[in-house]
mmCIF file of C-alpha atoms in Angstrom:
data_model
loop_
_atom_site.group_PDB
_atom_site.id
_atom_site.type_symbol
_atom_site.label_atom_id
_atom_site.label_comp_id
_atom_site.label_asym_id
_atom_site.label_seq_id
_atom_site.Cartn_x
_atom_site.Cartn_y
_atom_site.Cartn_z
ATOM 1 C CA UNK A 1 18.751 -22.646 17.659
ATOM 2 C CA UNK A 2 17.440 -22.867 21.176
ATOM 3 C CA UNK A 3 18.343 -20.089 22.174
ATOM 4 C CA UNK A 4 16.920 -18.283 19.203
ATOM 5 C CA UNK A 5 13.300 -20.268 19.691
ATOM 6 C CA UNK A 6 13.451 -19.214 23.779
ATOM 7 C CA UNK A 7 14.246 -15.308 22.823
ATOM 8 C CA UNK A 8 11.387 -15.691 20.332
ATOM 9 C CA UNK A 9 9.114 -17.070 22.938
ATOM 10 C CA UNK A 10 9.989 -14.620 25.203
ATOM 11 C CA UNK A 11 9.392 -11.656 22.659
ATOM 12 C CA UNK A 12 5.693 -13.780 21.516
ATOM 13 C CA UNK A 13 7.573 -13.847 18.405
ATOM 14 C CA UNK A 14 6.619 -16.973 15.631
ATOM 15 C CA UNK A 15 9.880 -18.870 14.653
ATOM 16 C CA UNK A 16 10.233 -18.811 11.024
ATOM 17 C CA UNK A 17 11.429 -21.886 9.057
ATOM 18 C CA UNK A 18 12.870 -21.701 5.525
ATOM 19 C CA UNK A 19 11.409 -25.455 4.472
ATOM 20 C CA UNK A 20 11.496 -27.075 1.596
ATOM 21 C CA UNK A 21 12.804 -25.687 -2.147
ATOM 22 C CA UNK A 22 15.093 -22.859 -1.394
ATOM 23 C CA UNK A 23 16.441 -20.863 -4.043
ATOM 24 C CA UNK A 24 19.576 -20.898 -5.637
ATOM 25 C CA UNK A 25 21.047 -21.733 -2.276
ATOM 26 C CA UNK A 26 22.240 -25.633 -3.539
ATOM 27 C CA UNK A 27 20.930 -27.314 -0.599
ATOM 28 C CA UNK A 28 21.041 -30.983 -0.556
ATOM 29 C CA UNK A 29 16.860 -30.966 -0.497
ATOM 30 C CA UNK A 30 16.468 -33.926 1.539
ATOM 31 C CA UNK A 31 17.934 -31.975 4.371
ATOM 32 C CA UNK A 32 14.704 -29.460 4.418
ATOM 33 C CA UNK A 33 12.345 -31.924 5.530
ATOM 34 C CA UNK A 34 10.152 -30.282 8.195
ATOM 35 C CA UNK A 35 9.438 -33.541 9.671
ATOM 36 C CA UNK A 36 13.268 -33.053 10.597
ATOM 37 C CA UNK A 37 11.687 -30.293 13.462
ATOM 38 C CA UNK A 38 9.723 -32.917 14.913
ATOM 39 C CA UNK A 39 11.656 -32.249 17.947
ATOM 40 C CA UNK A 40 11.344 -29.063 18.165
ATOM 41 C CA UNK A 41 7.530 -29.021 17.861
ATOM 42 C CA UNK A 42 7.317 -31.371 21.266
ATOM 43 C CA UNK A 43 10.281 -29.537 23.027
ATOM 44 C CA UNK A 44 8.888 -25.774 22.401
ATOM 45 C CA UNK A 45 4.925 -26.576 22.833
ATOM 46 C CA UNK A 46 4.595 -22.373 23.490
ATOM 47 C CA UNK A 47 6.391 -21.601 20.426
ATOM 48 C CA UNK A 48 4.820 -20.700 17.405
ATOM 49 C CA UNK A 49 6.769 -22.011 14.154
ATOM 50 C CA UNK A 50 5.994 -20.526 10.824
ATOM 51 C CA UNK A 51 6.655 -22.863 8.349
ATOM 52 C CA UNK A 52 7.743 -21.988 4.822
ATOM 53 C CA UNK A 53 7.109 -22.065 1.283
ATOM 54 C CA UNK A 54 4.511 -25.183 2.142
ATOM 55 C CA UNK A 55 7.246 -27.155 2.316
ATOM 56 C CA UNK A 56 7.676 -27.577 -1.291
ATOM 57 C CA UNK A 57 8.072 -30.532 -2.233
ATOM 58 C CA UNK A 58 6.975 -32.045 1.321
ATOM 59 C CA UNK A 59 3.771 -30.517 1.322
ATOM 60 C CA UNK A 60 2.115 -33.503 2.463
ATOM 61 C CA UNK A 61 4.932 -33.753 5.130
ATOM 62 C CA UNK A 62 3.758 -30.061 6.135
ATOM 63 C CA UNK A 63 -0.084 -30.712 6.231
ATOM 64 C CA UNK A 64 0.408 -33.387 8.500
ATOM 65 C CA UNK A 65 2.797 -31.142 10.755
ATOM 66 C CA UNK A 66 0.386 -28.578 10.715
ATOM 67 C CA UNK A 67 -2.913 -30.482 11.626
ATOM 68 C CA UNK A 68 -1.481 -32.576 14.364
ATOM 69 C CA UNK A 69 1.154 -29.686 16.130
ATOM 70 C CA UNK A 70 -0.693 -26.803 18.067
ATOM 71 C CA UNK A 71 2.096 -24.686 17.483
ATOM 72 C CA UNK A 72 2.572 -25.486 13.514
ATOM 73 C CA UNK A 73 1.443 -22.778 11.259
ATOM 74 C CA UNK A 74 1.521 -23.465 7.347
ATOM 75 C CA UNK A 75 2.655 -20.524 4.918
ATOM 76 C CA UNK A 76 2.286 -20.712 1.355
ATOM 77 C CA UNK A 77 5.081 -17.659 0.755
ATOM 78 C CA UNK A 78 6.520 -17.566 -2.382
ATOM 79 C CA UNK A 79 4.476 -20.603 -3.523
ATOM 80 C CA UNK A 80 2.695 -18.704 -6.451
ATOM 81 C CA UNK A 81 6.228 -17.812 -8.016
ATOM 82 C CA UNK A 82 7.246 -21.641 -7.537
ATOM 83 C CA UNK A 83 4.479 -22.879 -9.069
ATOM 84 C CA UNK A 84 0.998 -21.450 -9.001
ATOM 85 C CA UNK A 85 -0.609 -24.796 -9.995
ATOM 86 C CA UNK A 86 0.892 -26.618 -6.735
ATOM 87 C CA UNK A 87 0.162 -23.365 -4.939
ATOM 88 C CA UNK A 88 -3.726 -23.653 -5.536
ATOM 89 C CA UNK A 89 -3.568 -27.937 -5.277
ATOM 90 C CA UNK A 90 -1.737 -27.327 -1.742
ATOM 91 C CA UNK A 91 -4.088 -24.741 -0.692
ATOM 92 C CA UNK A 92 -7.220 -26.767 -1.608
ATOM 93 C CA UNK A 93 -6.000 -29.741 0.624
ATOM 94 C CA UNK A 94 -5.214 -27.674 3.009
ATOM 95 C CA UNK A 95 -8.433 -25.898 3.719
ATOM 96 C CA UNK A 96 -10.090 -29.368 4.181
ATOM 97 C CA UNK A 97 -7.196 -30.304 6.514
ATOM 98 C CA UNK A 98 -6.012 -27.440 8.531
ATOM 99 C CA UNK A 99 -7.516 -25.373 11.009
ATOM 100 C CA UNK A 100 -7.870 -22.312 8.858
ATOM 101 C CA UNK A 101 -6.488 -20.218 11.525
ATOM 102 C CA UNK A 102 -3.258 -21.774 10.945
ATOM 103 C CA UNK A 103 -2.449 -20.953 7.113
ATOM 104 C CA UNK A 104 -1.009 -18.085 5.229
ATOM 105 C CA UNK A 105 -2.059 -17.703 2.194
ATOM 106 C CA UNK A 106 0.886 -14.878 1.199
ATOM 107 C CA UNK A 107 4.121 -13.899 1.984
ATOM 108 C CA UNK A 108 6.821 -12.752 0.032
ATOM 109 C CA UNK A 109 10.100 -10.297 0.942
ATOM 110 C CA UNK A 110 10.717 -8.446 -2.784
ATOM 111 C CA UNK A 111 13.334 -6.198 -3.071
ATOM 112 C CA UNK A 112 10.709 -3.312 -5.036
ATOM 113 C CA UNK A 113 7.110 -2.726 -5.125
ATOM 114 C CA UNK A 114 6.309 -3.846 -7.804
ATOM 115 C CA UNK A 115 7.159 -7.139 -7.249
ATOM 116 C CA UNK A 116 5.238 -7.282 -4.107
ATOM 117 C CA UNK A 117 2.595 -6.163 -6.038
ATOM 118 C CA UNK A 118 2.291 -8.129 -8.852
ATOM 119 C CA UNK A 119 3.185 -11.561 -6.433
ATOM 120 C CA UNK A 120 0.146 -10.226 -4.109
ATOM 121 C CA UNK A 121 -2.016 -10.172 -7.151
ATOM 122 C CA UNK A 122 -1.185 -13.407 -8.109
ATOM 123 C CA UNK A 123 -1.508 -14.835 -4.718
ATOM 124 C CA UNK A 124 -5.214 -13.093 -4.775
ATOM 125 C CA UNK A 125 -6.318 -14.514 -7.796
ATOM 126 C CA UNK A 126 -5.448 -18.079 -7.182
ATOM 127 C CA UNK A 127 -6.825 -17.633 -3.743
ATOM 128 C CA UNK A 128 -9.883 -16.788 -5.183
ATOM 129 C CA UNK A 129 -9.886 -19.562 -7.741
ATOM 130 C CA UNK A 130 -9.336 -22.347 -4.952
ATOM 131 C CA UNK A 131 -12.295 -20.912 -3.036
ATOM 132 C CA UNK A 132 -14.084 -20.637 -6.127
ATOM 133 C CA UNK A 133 -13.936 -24.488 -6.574
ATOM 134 C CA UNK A 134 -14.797 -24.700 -3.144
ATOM 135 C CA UNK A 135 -17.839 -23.563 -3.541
ATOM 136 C CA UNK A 136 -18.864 -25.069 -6.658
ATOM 137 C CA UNK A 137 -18.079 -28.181 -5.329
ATOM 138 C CA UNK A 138 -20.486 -27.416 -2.196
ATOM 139 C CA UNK A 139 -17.416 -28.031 0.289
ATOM 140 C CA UNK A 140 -18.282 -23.991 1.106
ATOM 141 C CA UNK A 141 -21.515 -21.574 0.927
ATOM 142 C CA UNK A 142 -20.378 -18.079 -0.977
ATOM 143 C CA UNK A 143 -20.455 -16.445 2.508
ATOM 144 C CA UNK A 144 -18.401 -19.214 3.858
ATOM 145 C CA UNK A 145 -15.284 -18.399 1.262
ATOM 146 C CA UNK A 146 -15.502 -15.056 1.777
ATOM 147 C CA UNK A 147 -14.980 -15.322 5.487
ATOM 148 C CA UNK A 148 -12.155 -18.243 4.946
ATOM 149 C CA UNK A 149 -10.451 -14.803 2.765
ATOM 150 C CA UNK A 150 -11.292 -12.564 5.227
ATOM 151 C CA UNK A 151 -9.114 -14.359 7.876
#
């Protein structure tokens, strides 16, 4: 793994961590913690980890990570298949929480185009319903969300 995270570093590469539900893979879950990186946060301050699926179910675990580590990003990838209801609830805390620079709101690797597609579209509307409520709820100005989805 170190070696991996230095070569990534070295390339200005992010390190990408599978965190979280993962499936069909049987995983004991308790195991995909990411506060289990901890350690890997302090030790690689330069590195830039890319953590997925928001964690699912430690998303709270994740928005912690995220807000206090420089070098924590949060990725919501594949979180609109999982469940788009936790996908817009996780996004929502999150833009009151993290430095918006630091969250993906879509990522995916389908095997067709169509799949990409349709998940994209998904991920689109429910980003736009979060930011929706944003601004109906005054947390954001309508020229405010639209530069929050423009990042």
């Amino acid at each position: 793994m170190h070696a991996v995270i230095q070569r990534a570093i070295g390339a200005k590469l992010p390190i990408q961590i599978h965190t979280g539900l993962q499936g069909g893979t049987g995983n004991i879950i308790t195991n995909t913690n990411p506060v289990h990186l901890v350690n890997l946060f302090i030790e690689y301050p330069q590195a830039k980890f890319d953590i997925f699926h928001a964690s699912y179910p430690y998303t709270g675990e994740l928005t912690t990570l995220a807000k206090n580590f420089p070098n924590v990003y949060a990725d919501l990838c594949w979180m609109y298949l999982i469940s788009p209801y936790a996908a817009r609830r996780i996004l929502s805390e999150w833009i009151e929480t993290v430095p918006s620079n630091k969250i993906f709101g879509f990522g995916g690797d389908c095997l067709i185009v169509e799949g990409a597609y349709a998940h994209a579209k998904m991920a689109r509307d429910n980003i736009a319903r979060v930011l929706a409520e944003k601004v109906e709820e005054g947390y954001f100005s309508g020229q405010e969300a639209l530069e929050f989805a423009q990042k």
